[in-house]
PDB file of C-alpha atoms in Angstrom:
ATOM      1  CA  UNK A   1      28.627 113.742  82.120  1.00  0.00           C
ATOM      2  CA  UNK A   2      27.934 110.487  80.274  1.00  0.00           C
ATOM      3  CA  UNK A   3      25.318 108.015  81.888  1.00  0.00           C
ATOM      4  CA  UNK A   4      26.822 104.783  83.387  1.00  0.00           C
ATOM      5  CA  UNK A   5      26.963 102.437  81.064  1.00  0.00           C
ATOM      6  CA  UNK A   6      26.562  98.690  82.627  1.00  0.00           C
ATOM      7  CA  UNK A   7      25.689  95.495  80.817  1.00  0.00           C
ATOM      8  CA  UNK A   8      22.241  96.701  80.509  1.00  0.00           C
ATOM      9  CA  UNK A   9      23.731  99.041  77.596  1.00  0.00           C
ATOM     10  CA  UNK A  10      25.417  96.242  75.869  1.00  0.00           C
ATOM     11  CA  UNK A  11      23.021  96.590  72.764  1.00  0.00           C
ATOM     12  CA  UNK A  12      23.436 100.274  72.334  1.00  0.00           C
ATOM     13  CA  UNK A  13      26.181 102.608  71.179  1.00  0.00           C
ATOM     14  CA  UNK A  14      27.565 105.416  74.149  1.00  0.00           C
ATOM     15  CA  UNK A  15      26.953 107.783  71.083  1.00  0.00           C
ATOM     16  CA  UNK A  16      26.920 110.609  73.956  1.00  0.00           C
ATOM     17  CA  UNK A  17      30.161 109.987  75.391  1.00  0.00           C
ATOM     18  CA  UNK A  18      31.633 110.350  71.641  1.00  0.00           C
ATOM     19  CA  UNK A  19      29.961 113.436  71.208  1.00  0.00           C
ATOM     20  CA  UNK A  20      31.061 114.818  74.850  1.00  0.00           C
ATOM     21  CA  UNK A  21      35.027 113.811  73.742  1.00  0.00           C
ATOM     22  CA  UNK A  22      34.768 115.763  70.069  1.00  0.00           C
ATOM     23  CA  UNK A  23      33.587 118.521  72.089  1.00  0.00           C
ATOM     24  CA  UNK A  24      36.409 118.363  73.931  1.00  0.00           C
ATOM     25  CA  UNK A  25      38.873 117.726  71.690  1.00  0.00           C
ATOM     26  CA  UNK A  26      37.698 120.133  68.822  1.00  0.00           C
ATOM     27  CA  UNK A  27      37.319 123.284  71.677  1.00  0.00           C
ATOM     28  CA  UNK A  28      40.441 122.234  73.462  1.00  0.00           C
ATOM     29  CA  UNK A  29      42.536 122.295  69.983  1.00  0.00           C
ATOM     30  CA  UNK A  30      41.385 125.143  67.797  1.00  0.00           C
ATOM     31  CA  UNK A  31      38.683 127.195  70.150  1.00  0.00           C
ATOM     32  CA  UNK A  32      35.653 125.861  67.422  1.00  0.00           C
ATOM     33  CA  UNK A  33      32.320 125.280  69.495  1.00  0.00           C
ATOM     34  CA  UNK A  34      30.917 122.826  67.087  1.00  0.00           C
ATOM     35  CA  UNK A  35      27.315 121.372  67.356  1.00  0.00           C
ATOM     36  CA  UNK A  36      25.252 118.654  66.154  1.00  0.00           C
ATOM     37  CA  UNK A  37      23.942 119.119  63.024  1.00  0.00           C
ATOM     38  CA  UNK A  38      20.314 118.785  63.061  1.00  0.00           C
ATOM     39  CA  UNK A  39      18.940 117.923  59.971  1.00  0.00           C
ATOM     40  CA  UNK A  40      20.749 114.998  57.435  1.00  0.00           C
ATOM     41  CA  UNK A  41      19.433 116.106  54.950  1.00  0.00           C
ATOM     42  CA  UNK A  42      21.102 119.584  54.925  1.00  0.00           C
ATOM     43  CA  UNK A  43      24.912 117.740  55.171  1.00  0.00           C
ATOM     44  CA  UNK A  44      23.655 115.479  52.736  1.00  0.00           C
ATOM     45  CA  UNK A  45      23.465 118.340  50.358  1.00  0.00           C
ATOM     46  CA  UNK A  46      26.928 119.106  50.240  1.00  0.00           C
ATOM     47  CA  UNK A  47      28.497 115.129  51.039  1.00  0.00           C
ATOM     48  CA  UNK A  48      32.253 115.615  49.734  1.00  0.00           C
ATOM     49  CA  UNK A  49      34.550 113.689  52.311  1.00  0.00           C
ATOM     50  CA  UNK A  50      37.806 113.295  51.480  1.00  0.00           C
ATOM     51  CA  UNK A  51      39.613 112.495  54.638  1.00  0.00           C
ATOM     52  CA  UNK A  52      38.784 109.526  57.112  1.00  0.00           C
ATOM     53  CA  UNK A  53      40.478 108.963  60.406  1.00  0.00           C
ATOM     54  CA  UNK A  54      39.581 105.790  61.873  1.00  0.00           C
ATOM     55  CA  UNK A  55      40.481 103.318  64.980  1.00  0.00           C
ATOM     56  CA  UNK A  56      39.385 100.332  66.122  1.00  0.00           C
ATOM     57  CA  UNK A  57      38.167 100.305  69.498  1.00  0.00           C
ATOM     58  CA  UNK A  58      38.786  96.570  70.870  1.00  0.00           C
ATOM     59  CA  UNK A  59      36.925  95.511  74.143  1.00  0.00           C
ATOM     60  CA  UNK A  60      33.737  93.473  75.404  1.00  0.00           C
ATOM     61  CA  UNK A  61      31.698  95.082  72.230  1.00  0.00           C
ATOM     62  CA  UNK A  62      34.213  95.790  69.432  1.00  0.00           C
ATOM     63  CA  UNK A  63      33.546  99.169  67.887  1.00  0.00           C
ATOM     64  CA  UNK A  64      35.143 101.298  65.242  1.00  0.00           C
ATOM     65  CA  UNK A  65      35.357 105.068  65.310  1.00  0.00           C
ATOM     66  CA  UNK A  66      35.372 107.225  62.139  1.00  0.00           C
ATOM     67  CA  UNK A  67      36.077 110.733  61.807  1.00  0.00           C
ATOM     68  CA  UNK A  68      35.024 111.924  58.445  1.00  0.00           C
ATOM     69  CA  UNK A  69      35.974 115.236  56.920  1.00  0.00           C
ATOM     70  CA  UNK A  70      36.025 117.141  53.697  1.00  0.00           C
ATOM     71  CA  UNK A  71      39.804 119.019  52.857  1.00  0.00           C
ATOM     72  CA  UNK A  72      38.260 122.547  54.021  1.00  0.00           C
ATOM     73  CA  UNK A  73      37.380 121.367  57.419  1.00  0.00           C
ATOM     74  CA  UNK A  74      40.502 119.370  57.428  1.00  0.00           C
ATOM     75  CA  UNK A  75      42.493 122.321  56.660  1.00  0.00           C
ATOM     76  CA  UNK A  76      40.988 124.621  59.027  1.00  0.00           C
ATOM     77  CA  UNK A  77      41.138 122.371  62.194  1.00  0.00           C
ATOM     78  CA  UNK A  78      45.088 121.485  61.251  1.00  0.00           C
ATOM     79  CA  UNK A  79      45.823 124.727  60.872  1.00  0.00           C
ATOM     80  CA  UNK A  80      44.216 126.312  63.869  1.00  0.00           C
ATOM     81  CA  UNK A  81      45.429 122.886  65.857  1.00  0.00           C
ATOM     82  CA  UNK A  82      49.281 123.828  64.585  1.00  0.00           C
ATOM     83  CA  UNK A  83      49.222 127.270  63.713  1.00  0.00           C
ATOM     84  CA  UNK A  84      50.506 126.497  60.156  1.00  0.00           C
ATOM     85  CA  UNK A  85      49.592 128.752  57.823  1.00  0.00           C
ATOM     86  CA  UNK A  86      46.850 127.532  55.541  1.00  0.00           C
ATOM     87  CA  UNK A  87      48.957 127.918  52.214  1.00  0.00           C
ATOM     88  CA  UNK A  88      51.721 125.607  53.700  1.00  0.00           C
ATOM     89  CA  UNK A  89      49.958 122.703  54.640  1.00  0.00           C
ATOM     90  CA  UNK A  90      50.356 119.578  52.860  1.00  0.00           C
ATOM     91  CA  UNK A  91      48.661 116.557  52.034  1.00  0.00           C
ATOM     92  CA  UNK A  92      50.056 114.923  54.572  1.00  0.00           C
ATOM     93  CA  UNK A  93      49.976 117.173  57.171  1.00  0.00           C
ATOM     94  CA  UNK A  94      45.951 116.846  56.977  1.00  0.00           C
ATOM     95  CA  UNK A  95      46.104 112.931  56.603  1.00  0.00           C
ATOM     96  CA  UNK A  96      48.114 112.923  60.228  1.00  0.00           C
ATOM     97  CA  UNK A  97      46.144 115.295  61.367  1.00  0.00           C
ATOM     98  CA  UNK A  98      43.152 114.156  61.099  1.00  0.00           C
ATOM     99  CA  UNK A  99      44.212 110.882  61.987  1.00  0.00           C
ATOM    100  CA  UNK A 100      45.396 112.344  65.038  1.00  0.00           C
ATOM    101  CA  UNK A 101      42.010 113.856  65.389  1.00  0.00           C
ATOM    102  CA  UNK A 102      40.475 110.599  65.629  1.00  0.00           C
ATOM    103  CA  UNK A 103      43.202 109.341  68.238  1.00  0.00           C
ATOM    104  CA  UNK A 104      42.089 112.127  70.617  1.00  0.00           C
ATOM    105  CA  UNK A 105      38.228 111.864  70.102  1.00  0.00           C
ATOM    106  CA  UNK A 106      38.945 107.886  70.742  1.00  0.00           C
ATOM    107  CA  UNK A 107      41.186 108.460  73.749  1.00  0.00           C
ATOM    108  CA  UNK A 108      38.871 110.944  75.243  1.00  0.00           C
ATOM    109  CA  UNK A 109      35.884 108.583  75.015  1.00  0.00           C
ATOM    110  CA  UNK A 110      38.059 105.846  76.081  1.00  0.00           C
ATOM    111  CA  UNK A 111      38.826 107.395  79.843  1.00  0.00           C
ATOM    112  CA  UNK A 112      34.658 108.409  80.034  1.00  0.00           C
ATOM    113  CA  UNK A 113      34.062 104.617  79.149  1.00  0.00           C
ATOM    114  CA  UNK A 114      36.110 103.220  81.836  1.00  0.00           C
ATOM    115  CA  UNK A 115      34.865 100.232  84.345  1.00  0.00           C
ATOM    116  CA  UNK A 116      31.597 100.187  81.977  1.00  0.00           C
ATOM    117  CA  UNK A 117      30.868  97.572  79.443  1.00  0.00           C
ATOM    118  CA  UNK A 118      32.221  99.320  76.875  1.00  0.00           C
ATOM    119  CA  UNK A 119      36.055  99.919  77.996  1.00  0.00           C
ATOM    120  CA  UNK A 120      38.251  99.447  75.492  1.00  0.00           C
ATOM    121  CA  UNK A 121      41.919  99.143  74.300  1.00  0.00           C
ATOM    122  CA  UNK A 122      43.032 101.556  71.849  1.00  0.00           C
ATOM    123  CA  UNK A 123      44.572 100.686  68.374  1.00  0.00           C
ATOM    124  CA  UNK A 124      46.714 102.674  65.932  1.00  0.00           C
ATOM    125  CA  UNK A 125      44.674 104.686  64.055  1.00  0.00           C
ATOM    126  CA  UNK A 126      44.755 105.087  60.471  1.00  0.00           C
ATOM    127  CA  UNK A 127      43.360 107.156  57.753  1.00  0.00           C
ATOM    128  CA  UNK A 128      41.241 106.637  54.147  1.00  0.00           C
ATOM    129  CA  UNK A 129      41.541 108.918  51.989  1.00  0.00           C
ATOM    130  CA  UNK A 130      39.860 109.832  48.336  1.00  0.00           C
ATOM    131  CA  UNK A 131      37.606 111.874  46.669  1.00  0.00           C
ATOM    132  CA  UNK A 132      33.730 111.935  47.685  1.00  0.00           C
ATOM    133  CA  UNK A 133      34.260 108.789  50.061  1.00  0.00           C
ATOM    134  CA  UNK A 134      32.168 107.417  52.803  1.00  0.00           C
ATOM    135  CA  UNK A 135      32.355 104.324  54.787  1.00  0.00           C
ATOM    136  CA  UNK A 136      28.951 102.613  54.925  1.00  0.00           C
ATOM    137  CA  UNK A 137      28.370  98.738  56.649  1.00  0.00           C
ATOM    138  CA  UNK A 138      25.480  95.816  56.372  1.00  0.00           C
ATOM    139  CA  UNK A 139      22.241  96.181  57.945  1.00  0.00           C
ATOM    140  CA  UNK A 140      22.680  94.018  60.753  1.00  0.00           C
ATOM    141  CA  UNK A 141      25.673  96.381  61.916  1.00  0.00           C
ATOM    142  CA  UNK A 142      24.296  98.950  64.213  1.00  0.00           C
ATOM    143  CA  UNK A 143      25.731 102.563  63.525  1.00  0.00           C
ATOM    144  CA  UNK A 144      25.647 106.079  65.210  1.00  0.00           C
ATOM    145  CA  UNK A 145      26.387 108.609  62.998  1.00  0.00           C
ATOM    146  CA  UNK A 146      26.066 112.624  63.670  1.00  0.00           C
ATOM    147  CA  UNK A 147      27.476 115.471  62.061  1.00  0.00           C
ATOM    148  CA  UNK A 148      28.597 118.210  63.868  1.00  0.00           C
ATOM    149  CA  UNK A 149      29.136 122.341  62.525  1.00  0.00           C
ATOM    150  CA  UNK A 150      30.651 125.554  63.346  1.00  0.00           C
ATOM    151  CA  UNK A 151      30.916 127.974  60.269  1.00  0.00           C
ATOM    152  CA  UNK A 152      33.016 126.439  57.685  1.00  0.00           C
ATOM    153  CA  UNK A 153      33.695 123.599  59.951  1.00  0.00           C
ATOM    154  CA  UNK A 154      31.764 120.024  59.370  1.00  0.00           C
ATOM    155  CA  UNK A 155      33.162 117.053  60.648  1.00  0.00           C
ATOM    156  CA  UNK A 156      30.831 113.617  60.623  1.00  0.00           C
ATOM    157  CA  UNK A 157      31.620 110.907  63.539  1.00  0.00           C
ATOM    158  CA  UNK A 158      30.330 107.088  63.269  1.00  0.00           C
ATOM    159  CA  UNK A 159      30.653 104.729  65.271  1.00  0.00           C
ATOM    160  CA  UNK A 160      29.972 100.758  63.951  1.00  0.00           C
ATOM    161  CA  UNK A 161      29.435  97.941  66.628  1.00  0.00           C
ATOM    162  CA  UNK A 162      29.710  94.451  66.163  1.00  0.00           C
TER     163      UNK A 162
ATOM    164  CA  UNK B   1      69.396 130.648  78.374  1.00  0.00           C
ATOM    165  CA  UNK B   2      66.516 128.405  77.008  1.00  0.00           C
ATOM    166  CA  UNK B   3      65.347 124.972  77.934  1.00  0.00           C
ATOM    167  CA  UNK B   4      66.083 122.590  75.585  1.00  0.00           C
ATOM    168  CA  UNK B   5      63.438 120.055  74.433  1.00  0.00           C
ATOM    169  CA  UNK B   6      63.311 116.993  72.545  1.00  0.00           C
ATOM    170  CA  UNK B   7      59.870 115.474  71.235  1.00  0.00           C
ATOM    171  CA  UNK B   8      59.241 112.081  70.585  1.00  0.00           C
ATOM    172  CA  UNK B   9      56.127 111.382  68.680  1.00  0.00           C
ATOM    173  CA  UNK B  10      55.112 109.481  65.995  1.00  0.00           C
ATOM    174  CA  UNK B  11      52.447 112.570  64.439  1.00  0.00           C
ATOM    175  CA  UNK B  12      54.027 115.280  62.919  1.00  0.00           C
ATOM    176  CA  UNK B  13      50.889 117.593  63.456  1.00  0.00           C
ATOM    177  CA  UNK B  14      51.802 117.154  67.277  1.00  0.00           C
ATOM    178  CA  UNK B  15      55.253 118.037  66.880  1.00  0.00           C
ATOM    179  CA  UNK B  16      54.444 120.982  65.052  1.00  0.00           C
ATOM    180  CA  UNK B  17      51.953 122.063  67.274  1.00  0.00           C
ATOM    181  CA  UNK B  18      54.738 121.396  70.168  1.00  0.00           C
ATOM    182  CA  UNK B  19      57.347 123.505  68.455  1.00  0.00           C
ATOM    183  CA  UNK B  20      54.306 125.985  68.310  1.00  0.00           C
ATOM    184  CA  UNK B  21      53.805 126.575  72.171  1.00  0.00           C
ATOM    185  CA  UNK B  22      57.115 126.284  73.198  1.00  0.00           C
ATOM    186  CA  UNK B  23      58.951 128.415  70.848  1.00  0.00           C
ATOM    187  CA  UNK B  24      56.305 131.117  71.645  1.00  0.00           C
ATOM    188  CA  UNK B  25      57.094 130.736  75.239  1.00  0.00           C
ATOM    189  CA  UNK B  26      60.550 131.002  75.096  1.00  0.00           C
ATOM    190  CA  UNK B  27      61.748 126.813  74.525  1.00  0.00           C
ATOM    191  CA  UNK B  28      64.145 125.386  72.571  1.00  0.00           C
ATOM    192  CA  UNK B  29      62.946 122.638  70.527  1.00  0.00           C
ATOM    193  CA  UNK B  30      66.775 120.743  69.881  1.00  0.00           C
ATOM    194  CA  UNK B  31      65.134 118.090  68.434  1.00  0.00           C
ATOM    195  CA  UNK B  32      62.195 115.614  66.947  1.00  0.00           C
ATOM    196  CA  UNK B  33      62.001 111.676  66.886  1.00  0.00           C
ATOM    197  CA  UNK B  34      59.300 109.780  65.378  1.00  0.00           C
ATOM    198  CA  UNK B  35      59.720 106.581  67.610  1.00  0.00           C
ATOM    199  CA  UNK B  36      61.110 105.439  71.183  1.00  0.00           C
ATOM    200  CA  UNK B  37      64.183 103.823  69.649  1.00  0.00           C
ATOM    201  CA  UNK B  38      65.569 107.765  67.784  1.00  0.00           C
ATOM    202  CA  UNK B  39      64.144 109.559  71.153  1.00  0.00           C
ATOM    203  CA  UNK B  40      66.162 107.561  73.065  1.00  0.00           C
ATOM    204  CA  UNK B  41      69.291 107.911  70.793  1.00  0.00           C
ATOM    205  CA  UNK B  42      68.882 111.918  70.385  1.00  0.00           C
ATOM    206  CA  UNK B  43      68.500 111.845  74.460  1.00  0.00           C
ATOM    207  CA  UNK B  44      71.856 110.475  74.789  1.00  0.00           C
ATOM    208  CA  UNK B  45      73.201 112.856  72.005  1.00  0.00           C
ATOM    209  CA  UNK B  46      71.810 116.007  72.825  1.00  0.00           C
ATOM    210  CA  UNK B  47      70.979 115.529  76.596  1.00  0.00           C
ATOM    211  CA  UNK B  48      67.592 117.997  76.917  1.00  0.00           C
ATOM    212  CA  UNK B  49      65.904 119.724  79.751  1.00  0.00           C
ATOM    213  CA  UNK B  50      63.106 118.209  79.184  1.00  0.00           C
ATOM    214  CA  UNK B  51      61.530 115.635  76.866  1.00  0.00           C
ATOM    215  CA  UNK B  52      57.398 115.214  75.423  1.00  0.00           C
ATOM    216  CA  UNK B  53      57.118 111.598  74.898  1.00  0.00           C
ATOM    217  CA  UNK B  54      54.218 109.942  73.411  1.00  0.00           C
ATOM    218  CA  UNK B  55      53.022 106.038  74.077  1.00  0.00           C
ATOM    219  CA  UNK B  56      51.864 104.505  70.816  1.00  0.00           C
ATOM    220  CA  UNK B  57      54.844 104.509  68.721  1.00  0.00           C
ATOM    221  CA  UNK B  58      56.515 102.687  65.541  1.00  0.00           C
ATOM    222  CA  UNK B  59      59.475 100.174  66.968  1.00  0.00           C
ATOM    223  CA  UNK B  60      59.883 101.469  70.336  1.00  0.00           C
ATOM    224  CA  UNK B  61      56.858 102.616  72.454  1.00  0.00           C
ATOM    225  CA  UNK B  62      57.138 105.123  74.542  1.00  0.00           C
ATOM    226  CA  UNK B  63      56.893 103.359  77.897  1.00  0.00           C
ATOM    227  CA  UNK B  64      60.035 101.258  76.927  1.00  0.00           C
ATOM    228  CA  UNK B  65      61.729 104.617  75.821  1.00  0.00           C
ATOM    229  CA  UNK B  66      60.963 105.998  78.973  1.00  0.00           C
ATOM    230  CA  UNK B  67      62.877 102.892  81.033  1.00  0.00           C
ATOM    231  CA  UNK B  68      65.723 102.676  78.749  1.00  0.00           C
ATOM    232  CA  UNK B  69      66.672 106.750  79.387  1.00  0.00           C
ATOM    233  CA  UNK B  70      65.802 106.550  83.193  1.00  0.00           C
ATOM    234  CA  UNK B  71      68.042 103.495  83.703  1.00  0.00           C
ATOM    235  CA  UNK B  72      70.625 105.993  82.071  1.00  0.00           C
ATOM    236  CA  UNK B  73      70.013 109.129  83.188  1.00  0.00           C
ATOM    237  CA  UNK B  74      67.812 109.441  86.515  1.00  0.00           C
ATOM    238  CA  UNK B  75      67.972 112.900  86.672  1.00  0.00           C
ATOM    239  CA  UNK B  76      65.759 113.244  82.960  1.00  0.00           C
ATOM    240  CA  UNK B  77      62.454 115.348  83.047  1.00  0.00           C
ATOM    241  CA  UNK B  78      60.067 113.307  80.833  1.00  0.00           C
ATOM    242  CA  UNK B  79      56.751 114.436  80.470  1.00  0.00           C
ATOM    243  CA  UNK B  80      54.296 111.652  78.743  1.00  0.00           C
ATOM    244  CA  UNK B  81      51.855 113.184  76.465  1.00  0.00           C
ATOM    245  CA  UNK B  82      48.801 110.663  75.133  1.00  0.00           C
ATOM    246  CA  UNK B  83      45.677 109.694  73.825  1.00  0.00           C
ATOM    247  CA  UNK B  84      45.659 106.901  76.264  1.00  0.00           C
ATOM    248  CA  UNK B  85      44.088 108.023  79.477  1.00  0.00           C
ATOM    249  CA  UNK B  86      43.311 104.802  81.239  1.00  0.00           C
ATOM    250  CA  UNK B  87      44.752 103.954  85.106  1.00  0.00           C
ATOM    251  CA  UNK B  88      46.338 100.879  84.013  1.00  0.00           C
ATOM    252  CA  UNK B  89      48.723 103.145  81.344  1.00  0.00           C
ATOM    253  CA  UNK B  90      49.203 105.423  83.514  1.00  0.00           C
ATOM    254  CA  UNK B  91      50.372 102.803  86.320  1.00  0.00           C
ATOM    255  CA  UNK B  92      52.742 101.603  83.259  1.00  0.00           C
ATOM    256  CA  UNK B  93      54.270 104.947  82.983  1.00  0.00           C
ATOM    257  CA  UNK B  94      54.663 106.128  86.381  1.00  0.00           C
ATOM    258  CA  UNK B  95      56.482 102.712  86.814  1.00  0.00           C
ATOM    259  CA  UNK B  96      58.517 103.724  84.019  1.00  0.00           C
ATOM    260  CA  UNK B  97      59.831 106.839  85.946  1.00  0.00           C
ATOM    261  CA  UNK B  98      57.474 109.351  83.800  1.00  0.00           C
ATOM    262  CA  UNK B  99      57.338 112.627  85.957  1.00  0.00           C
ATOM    263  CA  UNK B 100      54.193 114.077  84.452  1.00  0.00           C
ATOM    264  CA  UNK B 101      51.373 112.326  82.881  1.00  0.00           C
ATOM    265  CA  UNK B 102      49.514 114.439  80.587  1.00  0.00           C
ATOM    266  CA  UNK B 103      46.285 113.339  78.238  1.00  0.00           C
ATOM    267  CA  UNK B 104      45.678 114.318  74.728  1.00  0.00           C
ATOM    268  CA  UNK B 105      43.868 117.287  73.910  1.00  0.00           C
ATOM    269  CA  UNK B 106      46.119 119.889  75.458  1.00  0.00           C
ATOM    270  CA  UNK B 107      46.478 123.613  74.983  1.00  0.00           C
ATOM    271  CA  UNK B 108      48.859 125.933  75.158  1.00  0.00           C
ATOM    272  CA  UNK B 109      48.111 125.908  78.752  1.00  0.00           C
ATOM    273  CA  UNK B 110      48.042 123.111  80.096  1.00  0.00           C
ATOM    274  CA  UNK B 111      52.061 122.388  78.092  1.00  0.00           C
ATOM    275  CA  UNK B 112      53.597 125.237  79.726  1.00  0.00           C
ATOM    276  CA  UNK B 113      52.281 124.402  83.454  1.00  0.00           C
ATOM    277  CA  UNK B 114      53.463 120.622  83.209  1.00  0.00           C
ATOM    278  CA  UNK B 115      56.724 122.020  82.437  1.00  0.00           C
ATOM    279  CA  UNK B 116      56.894 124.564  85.328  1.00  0.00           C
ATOM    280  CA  UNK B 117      55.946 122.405  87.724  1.00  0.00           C
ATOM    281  CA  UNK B 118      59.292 120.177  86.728  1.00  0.00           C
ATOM    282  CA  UNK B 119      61.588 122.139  85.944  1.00  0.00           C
TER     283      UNK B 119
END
């Protein structure tokens, strides 16, 4: 379980609590036990992201959570998630579902973060979506970022405060 | 014969992964709405068993869908299935007349109890 997060925290990021609630959501939905990537470098070598799901998280620090994935991984988790064969999914079915995704790992986190100083209200998530996109933010925005794997499975989570 | 079920969410990856779980276990899915406003509508229409009703929703929220159908219809089984965990929601719903509360992730699992223990 997360630490308690009081307004001694109010400088840093519950980047553990995310990472507890894609856990959760990624086991409880298609059975994947992903883990943290260690080394940057190595997801750096292969960076195509095509999908972003993303939500603002609105409370006593403001953050925004983004789920970033490339159409393989997006495909896989949809398709274990809905049982959909992977030659009938759509473009949109991986848009909403990853922007679904996001919803859970946000609503997860949300009930961990509760009566700390970073409870928040949930918005309506939303996706970006290209080829070979990231989201990146000025300096003085502080950022978690971790990539987590399981086989062909690699998703990327940020989280910007402000 | 087979409970009927109407689900009201605004993600089609949840209502296909609804239709999923309950067809395999033996459920009728007689119906989908993407907002409160249509769930509350195909309620009326197609009285269900048993409805899966999300919060965050395009034009009607769930919450308010909830009140309008148990003003109606006391006797509906409405099972509230969300992202949004927190007591204060939760409060909301149960105040709406929501019968079970259930939080986003879910399995196959944890679907087919909530119904059993409702219907």
């Amino acid at each position: 379980m997360c630490k308690h997060y009081n307004d001694d925290y109010i400088d840093e990021i519950p980047g553990d609590v995310f990472t507890e609630a894609l856990y959760n959501v990624v086991y409880t939905m298609t059975g994947f036990n992903v883990e943290k990537k260690i080394s940057e470098e190595e997801v750096e070598k292969k960076p195509s992201r095509d999908i972003v799901g993303a939500m603002v998280l609105a409370g006593k620090k403001n953050m925004v959570l983004v789920v970033s994935v490339n159409k393989a991984t997006a495909s896989l988790l949809v398709s274990y998630m809905t049982g959909m064969d992977l030659t009938e999914l759509k473009e949109e079915d991986l848009h909403d579902g990853i922007t679904e995704f996001a919803n859970m790992v946000a609503g997860s986190a949300k009930v961990m973060l509760t009566d700390t100083v970073f409870s928040y209200k949930l918005t309506s998530p939303f996706a970006v979506v290209g080829e070979n996109i990231g989201i990146i933010s000025k300096k003085s925005v502080m950022q978690y970022c971790q990539t987590f794997c399981a086989n062909e499975v690699e998703i990327k989570i940020q989280i910007f405060s402000f | 014969m087979s409970k009927r079920v109407l689900i009201v969410d605004d993600s089609p990856m949840i209502h296909n992964m609804l239709r999923k779980t309950l067809e395999g276990n033996g459920y009728e899915v007689c119906a989908d709405a993407s907002n409160g406003r249509e769930g509350v509508h195909l309620y009326e229409k197609l009285q269900p068993d048993i409805v899966f009703m999300d919060i965050t929703m395009p034009i009607m929220d769930g919450i308010e869908a909830v009140k309008c159908i148990k003003d109606k219809y006391k006797e509906a089984k409405i099972i509230m299935l969300t992202a949004m965990g927190d007591e204060e929601i939760m409060s909301q719903a149960e105040e709406a007349g929501v019968d079970i509360f259930l939080k986003k992730p879910f399995n196959d699992f944890k679907i087919i109890s909530a119904i059993a223990n409702i219907v």
